mmCIF file of C-alpha atoms and ligand atoms in Angstrom:
data_model
loop_
_atom_site.group_PDB
_atom_site.id
_atom_site.type_symbol
_atom_site.label_atom_id
_atom_site.label_comp_id
_atom_site.label_asym_id
_atom_site.label_seq_id
_atom_site.Cartn_x
_atom_site.Cartn_y
_atom_site.Cartn_z
ATOM 1 C CA MET U 1 19.231 20.778 -9.150
ATOM 2 C CA LEU U 2 17.450 18.007 -10.985
ATOM 3 C CA THR U 3 19.666 18.161 -14.057
ATOM 4 C CA THR U 4 22.587 18.187 -11.249
ATOM 5 C CA PHE U 5 21.733 15.683 -9.819
ATOM 6 C CA GLN U 6 20.820 13.865 -12.873
ATOM 7 C CA THR U 7 24.786 14.392 -14.026
ATOM 8 C CA GLU U 8 24.579 13.083 -10.354
ATOM 9 C CA LEU U 9 23.911 9.730 -10.696
ATOM 10 C CA ALA U 10 25.133 9.638 -14.303
ATOM 11 C CA LYS U 11 28.822 8.621 -12.812
ATOM 12 C CA HIS U 12 27.953 5.629 -11.235
ATOM 13 C CA TRP U 13 24.693 4.971 -13.166
ATOM 14 C CA SER U 14 24.280 3.783 -17.302
ATOM 15 C CA GLU U 15 22.417 5.989 -19.271
ATOM 16 C CA ALA U 16 20.316 3.098 -20.037
ATOM 17 C CA ASP U 17 20.179 1.796 -15.823
ATOM 18 C CA LYS U 18 19.062 5.406 -14.974
ATOM 19 C CA ARG U 19 15.759 5.500 -17.449
ATOM 20 C CA ALA U 20 14.779 1.752 -16.596
ATOM 21 C CA ARG U 21 14.868 2.409 -12.742
ATOM 22 C CA VAL U 22 14.423 6.205 -12.157
ATOM 23 C CA LEU U 23 11.675 6.812 -13.454
ATOM 24 C CA ALA U 24 11.065 10.545 -14.885
ATOM 25 C CA MET U 25 7.101 12.460 -13.440
ATOM 26 C CA GLU U 26 5.636 9.410 -11.970
ATOM 27 C CA PRO U 27 2.039 10.370 -11.024
ATOM 28 C CA MET U 28 1.744 9.592 -7.273
ATOM 29 C CA ALA U 29 -1.991 9.439 -7.843
ATOM 30 C CA GLU U 30 -0.800 6.181 -8.801
ATOM 31 C CA HIS U 31 0.884 5.084 -5.109
ATOM 32 C CA THR U 32 -1.102 6.551 -2.872
ATOM 33 C CA THR U 33 -4.357 5.567 -1.529
ATOM 34 C CA PHE U 34 -6.195 8.517 -1.292
ATOM 35 C CA ARG U 35 -5.452 8.425 -5.845
ATOM 36 C CA VAL U 36 -5.103 12.157 -5.776
ATOM 37 C CA GLY U 37 -1.466 13.914 -6.048
ATOM 38 C CA GLY U 38 0.970 15.429 -8.822
ATOM 39 C CA PRO U 39 3.848 13.561 -10.275
ATOM 40 C CA ALA U 40 7.435 13.104 -8.541
ATOM 41 C CA ASP U 41 10.070 14.915 -9.911
ATOM 42 C CA LEU U 42 11.380 11.133 -10.218
ATOM 43 C CA PHE U 43 10.760 8.138 -8.395
ATOM 44 C CA PHE U 44 12.622 5.136 -7.096
ATOM 45 C CA GLU U 45 12.667 2.092 -6.232
ATOM 46 C CA PRO U 46 15.778 -0.062 -4.031
ATOM 47 C CA GLU U 47 16.550 -3.411 -4.809
ATOM 48 C CA ASN U 48 18.598 -3.588 -1.613
ATOM 49 C CA VAL U 49 19.982 -2.161 1.202
ATOM 50 C CA SER U 50 23.435 -1.301 -0.849
ATOM 51 C CA ASP U 51 21.084 0.309 -3.903
ATOM 52 C CA LEU U 52 19.364 2.164 -1.892
ATOM 53 C CA ALA U 53 22.387 3.552 0.264
ATOM 54 C CA ASP U 54 24.284 4.043 -3.158
ATOM 55 C CA ILE U 55 21.538 6.461 -4.394
ATOM 56 C CA LEU U 56 20.938 7.535 -0.980
ATOM 57 C CA ALA U 57 24.870 9.164 -1.048
ATOM 58 C CA VAL U 58 24.314 10.020 -4.168
ATOM 59 C CA ALA U 59 21.068 12.534 -3.919
ATOM 60 C CA ARG U 60 22.943 13.575 -0.407
ATOM 61 C CA THR U 61 26.005 15.046 -3.126
ATOM 62 C CA VAL U 62 24.351 17.601 -4.252
ATOM 63 C CA ASN U 63 21.443 17.808 -1.621
ATOM 64 C CA PHE U 64 18.710 16.689 -3.315
ATOM 65 C CA PRO U 65 16.115 16.418 -1.312
ATOM 66 C CA VAL U 66 13.953 12.773 -1.171
ATOM 67 C CA THR U 67 10.376 11.411 0.684
ATOM 68 C CA ILE U 68 10.514 7.939 1.436
ATOM 69 C CA LEU U 69 7.094 5.900 0.544
ATOM 70 C CA GLY U 70 5.716 3.094 1.623
ATOM 71 C CA ASN U 71 2.409 1.902 0.445
ATOM 72 C CA GLY U 72 0.542 5.834 0.478
ATOM 73 C CA SER U 73 -1.558 5.353 2.633
ATOM 74 C CA ASN U 74 -1.416 7.871 5.390
ATOM 75 C CA VAL U 75 -0.536 10.616 3.201
ATOM 76 C CA VAL U 76 -1.681 13.599 0.365
ATOM 77 C CA VAL U 77 0.914 14.535 -1.653
ATOM 78 C CA ALA U 78 0.400 17.448 -3.377
ATOM 79 C CA ASP U 79 -1.559 18.189 -6.795
ATOM 80 C CA LEU U 80 1.881 19.821 -7.291
ATOM 81 C CA GLY U 81 3.261 16.212 -7.015
ATOM 82 C CA ILE U 82 6.723 15.976 -4.789
ATOM 83 C CA ARG U 83 10.311 17.841 -6.075
ATOM 84 C CA GLY U 84 13.251 15.789 -6.083
ATOM 85 C CA LEU U 85 13.875 11.680 -5.006
ATOM 86 C CA VAL U 86 10.784 9.845 -3.890
ATOM 87 C CA ILE U 87 11.879 6.159 -2.647
ATOM 88 C CA SER U 88 8.718 3.501 -2.613
ATOM 89 C CA LEU U 89 10.386 0.770 -0.944
ATOM 90 C CA GLY U 90 8.959 -1.867 -2.525
ATOM 91 C CA ASP U 91 8.037 -5.574 -3.474
ATOM 92 C CA ALA U 92 12.328 -5.921 -3.262
ATOM 93 C CA PHE U 93 11.824 -4.927 0.250
ATOM 94 C CA SER U 94 8.997 -7.519 1.393
ATOM 95 C CA ASP U 95 10.817 -11.049 2.275
ATOM 96 C CA ILE U 96 8.954 -12.531 6.120
ATOM 97 C CA THR U 97 11.423 -14.675 7.662
ATOM 98 C CA ARG U 98 10.199 -16.598 11.311
ATOM 99 C CA ALA U 99 13.251 -17.584 13.655
ATOM 100 C CA GLY U 100 11.228 -18.669 16.958
ATOM 101 C CA ASN U 101 8.648 -16.744 18.651
ATOM 102 C CA LEU U 102 10.288 -13.963 16.311
ATOM 103 C CA LEU U 103 8.492 -12.672 12.634
ATOM 104 C CA ILE U 104 11.254 -10.297 11.298
ATOM 105 C CA ALA U 105 9.945 -8.060 8.319
ATOM 106 C CA LYS U 106 12.393 -5.874 5.395
ATOM 107 C CA ALA U 107 10.494 -2.380 5.676
ATOM 108 C CA GLY U 108 8.314 -2.714 2.916
ATOM 109 C CA ALA U 109 6.093 -6.185 3.541
ATOM 110 C CA LYS U 110 2.643 -4.997 3.507
ATOM 111 C CA LEU U 111 0.894 -5.267 7.252
ATOM 112 C CA SER U 112 -1.554 -7.558 5.778
ATOM 113 C CA ARG U 113 1.154 -10.015 4.236
ATOM 114 C CA ILE U 114 2.782 -10.205 8.074
ATOM 115 C CA ALA U 115 -0.377 -11.112 9.824
ATOM 116 C CA ALA U 116 -1.019 -13.571 7.389
ATOM 117 C CA VAL U 117 2.233 -14.833 8.434
ATOM 118 C CA ALA U 118 1.533 -14.764 11.678
ATOM 119 C CA ALA U 119 -1.625 -16.663 11.771
ATOM 120 C CA LEU U 120 -0.656 -19.839 9.688
ATOM 121 C CA GLU U 121 3.058 -19.531 11.727
ATOM 122 C CA GLY U 122 0.460 -20.269 14.732
ATOM 123 C CA LEU U 123 1.786 -16.845 16.007
ATOM 124 C CA GLY U 124 -0.383 -15.009 17.500
ATOM 125 C CA GLY U 125 -0.105 -10.591 18.616
ATOM 126 C CA LEU U 126 0.083 -8.998 14.723
ATOM 127 C CA ALA U 127 -4.569 -9.645 14.431
ATOM 128 C CA PHE U 128 -5.081 -5.661 14.455
ATOM 129 C CA ALA U 129 -2.705 -5.212 11.823
ATOM 130 C CA SER U 130 -4.512 -7.052 9.347
ATOM 131 C CA GLY U 131 -6.876 -4.235 7.776
ATOM 132 C CA ILE U 132 -4.154 -1.606 7.962
ATOM 133 C CA PRO U 133 -3.027 -0.997 4.155
ATOM 134 C CA GLY U 134 0.368 0.135 4.762
ATOM 135 C CA THR U 135 3.654 -1.212 4.758
ATOM 136 C CA VAL U 136 6.068 -2.266 7.804
ATOM 137 C CA GLY U 137 7.995 1.157 7.255
ATOM 138 C CA GLY U 138 4.996 3.530 7.120
ATOM 139 C CA ALA U 139 3.590 1.258 10.458
ATOM 140 C CA VAL U 140 6.693 1.494 12.887
ATOM 141 C CA MET U 141 7.104 5.107 11.714
ATOM 142 C CA MET U 142 2.965 5.082 12.811
ATOM 143 C CA ASN U 143 3.116 3.716 15.833
ATOM 144 C CA ALA U 144 0.460 2.231 13.281
ATOM 145 C CA GLY U 145 -2.083 1.092 15.492
ATOM 146 C CA ALA U 146 -6.739 -1.199 15.340
ATOM 147 C CA TYR U 147 -8.838 -1.663 18.475
ATOM 148 C CA ASP U 148 -6.512 -0.328 21.033
ATOM 149 C CA ARG U 149 -2.944 -2.267 19.747
ATOM 150 C CA CYS U 150 -0.577 -0.708 18.502
ATOM 151 C CA MET U 151 3.622 -1.387 16.332
ATOM 152 C CA ALA U 152 4.869 -0.514 20.355
ATOM 153 C CA GLU U 153 3.224 -4.081 21.429
ATOM 154 C CA VAL U 154 4.461 -6.154 19.096
ATOM 155 C CA VAL U 155 8.227 -4.724 17.454
ATOM 156 C CA CYS U 156 11.159 -5.724 19.769
ATOM 157 C CA GLU U 157 13.785 -4.175 17.727
ATOM 158 C CA SER U 158 13.847 -2.537 13.688
ATOM 159 C CA ARG U 159 16.238 -1.773 11.517
ATOM 160 C CA PHE U 160 17.454 1.541 9.480
ATOM 161 C CA LEU U 161 20.261 3.700 7.724
ATOM 162 C CA ASP U 162 21.990 6.817 10.223
ATOM 163 C CA ASN U 163 23.913 9.415 9.397
ATOM 164 C CA ASP U 164 26.244 7.504 7.986
ATOM 165 C CA LEU U 165 23.955 5.482 5.421
ATOM 166 C CA ILE U 166 24.699 2.290 7.195
ATOM 167 C CA GLU U 167 22.018 0.457 8.773
ATOM 168 C CA ALA U 168 22.276 0.815 12.576
ATOM 169 C CA ILE U 169 19.357 -0.765 14.649
ATOM 170 C CA VAL U 170 16.493 0.608 17.276
ATOM 171 C CA THR U 171 15.541 -1.862 20.234
ATOM 172 C CA GLY U 172 12.871 -1.578 22.554
ATOM 173 C CA GLU U 173 11.798 1.545 23.848
ATOM 174 C CA ALA U 174 14.631 3.221 22.451
ATOM 175 C CA HIS U 175 12.020 3.450 20.187
ATOM 176 C CA HIS U 176 9.903 5.691 21.558
ATOM 177 C CA PHE U 177 6.136 4.859 20.435
ATOM 178 C CA ASP U 178 3.086 6.931 21.026
ATOM 179 C CA TYR U 179 0.404 7.549 19.860
ATOM 180 C CA ARG U 180 0.801 7.248 16.136
ATOM 181 C CA THR U 181 4.400 8.777 16.847
ATOM 182 C CA SER U 182 7.943 7.000 17.692
ATOM 183 C CA CYS U 183 11.758 7.887 17.326
ATOM 184 C CA TYR U 184 11.563 8.409 13.158
ATOM 185 C CA LYS U 185 8.960 10.941 13.244
ATOM 186 C CA GLY U 186 10.399 13.989 12.085
ATOM 187 C CA THR U 187 14.449 12.597 10.647
ATOM 188 C CA ALA U 188 15.158 11.206 7.870
ATOM 189 C CA ARG U 189 15.620 7.696 8.482
ATOM 190 C CA ILE U 190 14.925 4.889 6.332
ATOM 191 C CA ILE U 191 13.432 2.008 8.426
ATOM 192 C CA THR U 192 14.738 -0.921 6.226
ATOM 193 C CA GLU U 193 13.374 -4.415 8.420
ATOM 194 C CA THR U 194 12.245 -5.142 11.668
ATOM 195 C CA THR U 195 11.946 -7.775 13.669
ATOM 196 C CA PHE U 196 8.118 -8.345 15.190
ATOM 197 C CA ARG U 197 7.754 -10.457 19.533
ATOM 198 C CA LEU U 198 4.927 -13.015 19.118
ATOM 199 C CA LYS U 199 3.131 -15.457 21.321
ATOM 200 C CA PRO U 200 2.096 -18.395 20.365
ATOM 201 C CA GLN U 201 -1.444 -18.821 19.855
ATOM 202 C CA ALA U 202 -4.123 -21.696 17.460
ATOM 203 C CA GLN U 203 -4.253 -20.016 13.969
ATOM 204 C CA THR U 204 -8.045 -20.733 14.104
ATOM 205 C CA GLU U 205 -8.510 -17.858 16.939
ATOM 206 C CA ILE U 206 -5.578 -15.733 15.191
ATOM 207 C CA TYR U 207 -8.553 -15.944 11.772
ATOM 208 C CA ALA U 208 -11.336 -15.804 13.939
ATOM 209 C CA GLU U 209 -10.343 -12.437 15.840
ATOM 210 C CA MET U 210 -8.871 -11.224 11.948
ATOM 211 C CA ALA U 211 -12.136 -11.894 9.912
ATOM 212 C CA ASP U 212 -14.279 -10.071 13.562
ATOM 213 C CA LEU U 213 -11.926 -6.938 12.874
ATOM 214 C CA ALA U 214 -12.754 -7.786 9.562
ATOM 215 C CA ALA U 215 -16.213 -7.588 9.459
ATOM 216 C CA ARG U 216 -16.523 -4.669 11.694
ATOM 217 C CA ARG U 217 -13.823 -3.165 9.449
ATOM 218 C CA ARG U 218 -15.652 -3.353 6.956
ATOM 219 C CA THR U 219 -19.013 -2.321 8.813
ATOM 220 C CA SER U 220 -17.961 1.053 10.002
ATOM 221 C CA GLN U 221 -15.139 2.104 7.782
ATOM 222 C CA PRO U 222 -15.706 3.258 3.867
ATOM 223 C CA LEU U 223 -13.619 0.741 2.626
ATOM 224 C CA GLU U 224 -15.282 1.634 -1.077
ATOM 225 C CA PHE U 225 -13.536 4.543 -1.466
ATOM 226 C CA PRO U 226 -9.987 5.974 -1.934
ATOM 227 C CA SER U 227 -8.714 7.887 1.547
ATOM 228 C CA ALA U 228 -6.342 7.530 3.766
ATOM 229 C CA GLY U 229 -8.281 6.376 7.370
ATOM 230 C CA SER U 230 -8.602 8.138 9.893
ATOM 231 C CA ALA U 231 -8.301 12.004 9.362
ATOM 232 C CA PHE U 232 -7.359 12.980 11.865
ATOM 233 C CA LYS U 233 -5.622 11.697 15.267
ATOM 234 C CA ARG U 234 -8.250 11.215 18.813
ATOM 235 C CA PRO U 235 -8.065 14.081 21.035
ATOM 236 C CA ALA U 236 -8.186 13.001 24.039
ATOM 237 C CA GLY U 237 -10.828 12.604 26.145
ATOM 238 C CA TYR U 238 -13.081 12.645 22.236
ATOM 239 C CA TYR U 239 -13.912 10.712 18.670
ATOM 240 C CA ALA U 240 -12.828 12.836 16.009
ATOM 241 C CA GLY U 241 -15.878 10.918 14.103
ATOM 242 C CA LYS U 242 -18.131 12.210 16.606
ATOM 243 C CA LEU U 243 -16.950 15.759 17.045
ATOM 244 C CA ILE U 244 -16.676 16.268 12.902
ATOM 245 C CA ALA U 245 -20.019 14.260 12.919
ATOM 246 C CA ASP U 246 -21.262 16.704 15.600
ATOM 247 C CA SER U 247 -19.926 19.578 13.866
ATOM 248 C CA GLY U 248 -22.858 19.132 10.845
ATOM 249 C CA MET U 249 -20.286 18.453 8.465
ATOM 250 C CA LYS U 250 -20.928 15.081 8.143
ATOM 251 C CA GLY U 251 -21.603 14.495 4.084
ATOM 252 C CA TYR U 252 -20.220 18.134 3.759
ATOM 253 C CA ARG U 253 -18.285 17.756 0.428
ATOM 254 C CA ILE U 254 -15.473 19.934 -1.320
ATOM 255 C CA GLY U 255 -15.122 19.423 -5.094
ATOM 256 C CA GLY U 256 -13.969 15.641 -5.016
ATOM 257 C CA ALA U 257 -13.559 15.365 -1.743
ATOM 258 C CA GLU U 258 -16.256 14.142 0.909
ATOM 259 C CA VAL U 259 -16.688 13.743 5.134
ATOM 260 C CA SER U 260 -18.261 10.287 4.544
ATOM 261 C CA GLU U 261 -21.508 9.387 5.344
ATOM 262 C CA LYS U 262 -20.815 5.901 6.586
ATOM 263 C CA HIS U 263 -17.772 7.529 8.766
ATOM 264 C CA ALA U 264 -17.219 11.399 9.616
ATOM 265 C CA GLY U 265 -13.588 10.136 10.966
ATOM 266 C CA PHE U 266 -13.138 9.346 7.420
ATOM 267 C CA ILE U 267 -11.785 11.892 4.322
ATOM 268 C CA ILE U 268 -13.124 10.254 1.120
ATOM 269 C CA ASN U 269 -12.058 10.564 -2.391
ATOM 270 C CA ARG U 270 -15.503 10.277 -4.777
ATOM 271 C CA GLY U 271 -13.832 9.908 -7.712
ATOM 272 C CA LEU U 272 -11.829 13.108 -8.699
ATOM 273 C CA ALA U 273 -11.151 14.604 -5.915
ATOM 274 C CA THR U 274 -7.528 16.457 -6.752
ATOM 275 C CA ALA U 275 -5.271 17.390 -3.444
ATOM 276 C CA SER U 276 -6.638 20.792 -3.235
ATOM 277 C CA ASP U 277 -9.716 19.568 -2.085
ATOM 278 C CA VAL U 278 -8.981 16.680 0.373
ATOM 279 C CA ALA U 279 -6.093 20.036 1.686
ATOM 280 C CA LEU U 280 -9.417 22.782 1.947
ATOM 281 C CA LEU U 281 -11.639 20.292 3.161
ATOM 282 C CA PHE U 282 -9.296 18.756 5.944
ATOM 283 C CA TYR U 283 -9.823 22.796 7.150
ATOM 284 C CA ARG U 284 -13.323 22.812 6.916
ATOM 285 C CA VAL U 285 -13.317 20.077 9.512
ATOM 286 C CA ARG U 286 -11.015 21.892 11.697
ATOM 287 C CA GLU U 287 -12.122 25.272 11.620
ATOM 288 C CA ALA U 288 -15.918 23.250 12.242
ATOM 289 C CA VAL U 289 -14.896 21.707 14.825
ATOM 290 C CA LYS U 290 -12.746 23.852 16.635
ATOM 291 C CA ALA U 291 -15.779 27.237 16.366
ATOM 292 C CA GLN U 292 -18.532 24.726 17.748
ATOM 293 C CA PHE U 293 -16.309 22.405 20.474
ATOM 294 C CA GLY U 294 -13.322 24.403 21.602
ATOM 295 C CA VAL U 295 -11.034 21.060 20.168
ATOM 296 C CA GLN U 296 -8.057 21.719 17.591
ATOM 297 C CA LEU U 297 -7.822 18.636 15.162
ATOM 298 C CA GLU U 298 -4.701 17.340 13.996
ATOM 299 C CA PRO U 299 -4.226 15.705 10.892
ATOM 300 C CA GLU U 300 -3.229 11.364 11.511
ATOM 301 C CA VAL U 301 -2.745 12.259 7.621
ATOM 302 C CA ARG U 302 0.910 13.287 6.295
ATOM 303 C CA PHE U 303 0.834 16.183 3.766
ATOM 304 C CA ILE U 304 3.501 15.377 1.739
ATOM 305 C CA GLY U 305 5.221 16.625 -0.854
ATOM 306 C CA ASP U 306 5.037 20.674 -2.429
ATOM 307 C CA TRP U 307 2.304 22.638 -1.217
ATOM 308 C CA ASP U 308 4.029 26.171 -1.843
ATOM 309 C CA GLY U 309 1.115 28.678 -2.588
ATOM 310 C CA TRP U 310 -0.258 27.057 1.097
ATOM 311 C CA GLN U 311 0.976 28.205 3.606
ATOM 312 C CA GLU U 312 0.312 31.623 3.880
ATOM 313 C CA ALA U 313 -3.701 31.082 4.040
ATOM 314 C CA GLU U 314 -2.415 29.026 7.155
ATOM 315 C CA VAL U 315 -4.681 25.657 5.519
ATOM 316 C CA ILE U 316 -2.012 23.400 5.370
ATOM 317 C CA PRO U 317 -0.160 25.002 9.168
ATOM 318 C CA TRP U 318 0.338 20.689 10.259
ATOM 319 C CA ARG U 319 2.385 19.811 6.873
ATOM 320 C CA PHE U 320 5.942 17.888 7.332
HETATM 321 C C1 FAD V 1 -8.474 2.469 4.481
HETATM 322 C C2 FAD V 1 -7.413 2.505 5.364
HETATM 323 C C3 FAD V 1 -7.841 2.171 6.917
HETATM 324 C C4 FAD V 1 -6.382 2.600 8.130
HETATM 325 N N1 FAD V 1 -6.749 2.328 8.933
HETATM 326 C C5 FAD V 1 -5.380 2.245 9.806
HETATM 327 C C6 FAD V 1 -5.185 2.278 11.366
HETATM 328 O O1 FAD V 1 -7.046 0.974 11.853
HETATM 329 N N2 FAD V 1 -4.454 1.672 11.952
HETATM 330 C C7 FAD V 1 -3.513 2.853 11.484
HETATM 331 O O2 FAD V 1 -2.019 3.232 12.105
HETATM 332 N N3 FAD V 1 -3.453 3.544 10.626
HETATM 333 C C8 FAD V 1 -4.201 3.219 9.513
HETATM 334 N N4 FAD V 1 -4.500 3.503 8.421
HETATM 335 C C9 FAD V 1 -3.124 4.872 7.301
HETATM 336 C C10 FAD V 1 -2.305 4.091 6.988
HETATM 337 O O3 FAD V 1 -2.504 2.547 6.208
HETATM 338 C C11 FAD V 1 -1.028 3.641 8.591
HETATM 339 O O4 FAD V 1 -0.567 4.307 8.680
HETATM 340 C C12 FAD V 1 -0.095 3.189 7.841
HETATM 341 O O5 FAD V 1 1.019 2.278 8.555
HETATM 342 C C13 FAD V 1 0.538 3.383 7.088
HETATM 343 O O6 FAD V 1 1.571 2.912 5.794
HETATM 344 P P1 FAD V 1 2.802 3.415 4.555
HETATM 345 O O7 FAD V 1 3.466 1.856 4.276
HETATM 346 O O8 FAD V 1 1.000 2.904 3.950
HETATM 347 O O9 FAD V 1 3.690 4.988 4.908
HETATM 348 P P2 FAD V 1 3.459 5.945 3.702
HETATM 349 O O10 FAD V 1 1.735 6.169 4.349
HETATM 350 O O11 FAD V 1 3.610 6.252 2.734
HETATM 351 O O12 FAD V 1 3.882 7.257 4.746
HETATM 352 C C14 FAD V 1 4.000 7.456 6.342
HETATM 353 C C15 FAD V 1 4.119 7.820 6.483
HETATM 354 O O13 FAD V 1 6.589 6.964 7.058
HETATM 355 C C16 FAD V 1 6.624 6.912 6.756
HETATM 356 N N5 FAD V 1 7.650 6.144 5.813
HETATM 357 C C17 FAD V 1 7.077 5.780 5.308
HETATM 358 N N6 FAD V 1 8.007 4.330 5.003
HETATM 359 C C18 FAD V 1 9.082 4.173 5.787
HETATM 360 C C19 FAD V 1 10.986 3.412 6.322
HETATM 361 N N7 FAD V 1 10.303 2.582 5.666
HETATM 362 N N8 FAD V 1 11.884 4.794 6.495
HETATM 363 C C20 FAD V 1 10.931 6.138 6.995
HETATM 364 N N9 FAD V 1 9.806 5.936 6.914
HETATM 365 C C21 FAD V 1 9.127 5.713 6.059
HETATM 366 C C22 FAD V 1 6.552 8.270 5.205
HETATM 367 O O14 FAD V 1 7.419 9.283 4.249
HETATM 368 C C23 FAD V 1 5.388 8.468 5.671
HETATM 369 O O15 FAD V 1 5.522 9.759 6.650
HETATM 370 C C24 FAD V 1 -4.880 3.335 7.227
HETATM 371 C C25 FAD V 1 -5.287 3.433 6.444
HETATM 372 C C26 FAD V 1 -6.426 3.552 4.975
HETATM 373 C C27 FAD V 1 -6.526 4.153 3.722
#
């Protein structure tokens, strides 16, 4: 299938373009905050929406699998890597513009940058996002949130590539935002741009809020180690971190993966973890909490790529 895709691509692109722009066997550990995972067969960073649509059209004609990545801060990529084409919306998709109280950001823009721009412009509402290390696309998809605030409160419109590879728009409630989910989850839609509705606020207030939240994160989260943030979603009526700590799993290690001593809700990479170490540790933690408290933890992190051989063991029943 890889060869078929490359042959098809060669009909549209010169050999030089193909070699320069579509990287083969690109290590995904370098594109994810967990720093685990094998290579993607092919890796591509589009320069604009039409560039993105062009390569998607080629992939479609030969049924070549496509995976979208933002900053890779909410994923665990399998040790076997990712089959097919990984498309990363990077620097070329990072423009941010202001129109009145709206900020319009391309999907590859980092949340920390949008929060900084909003603060500079005296627009409040995005301080909560300043410490979330994701892109706009990943954050809208996941309805990322922190400290009782989330994307749902500030996103008023988003653009995505529809089935015909034409940009379409979702507005307001049609986003169906809920806890760590949106209308984009489980679909092949690719978010290209998002509009945030903000409120004028004094710069000093916004900076103070950002500093306070950053300090809270530094004190409570193991930011010094690679991870994908909170490992599990918050189960109704509980805190995942407390359940994990109470089940005695704090500090538990498999290979290079560890349940953080600082915050049991985080699974971290001590340096030489494999994706398999991470997946097994997720499984053990889940089993321990289920056995002791009868609560079924659901991962917040997404397991992507080639996990073949794992399904049978039901270690990753929740992979995507
Ligand atoms: C230290 C640390 C702290 C964190 N704190 C928080 C927190 O406080 N709150 C929180 O909610 N999360 C947190 N996270 C998790 C993560 O940063 C967020 O979920 C973030 O929004 C993911 O964005 P991303 O660009 O990295 O997405 P990725 O990890 O690259 O992708 C996540 C999912 O979104 C999809 N996706 C990415 N871009 C697009 C797009 N353009 N169109 C369609 N789908 C797309 C991917 O296919 C994937 O399924 C934290 C992570 C770390 C490492």
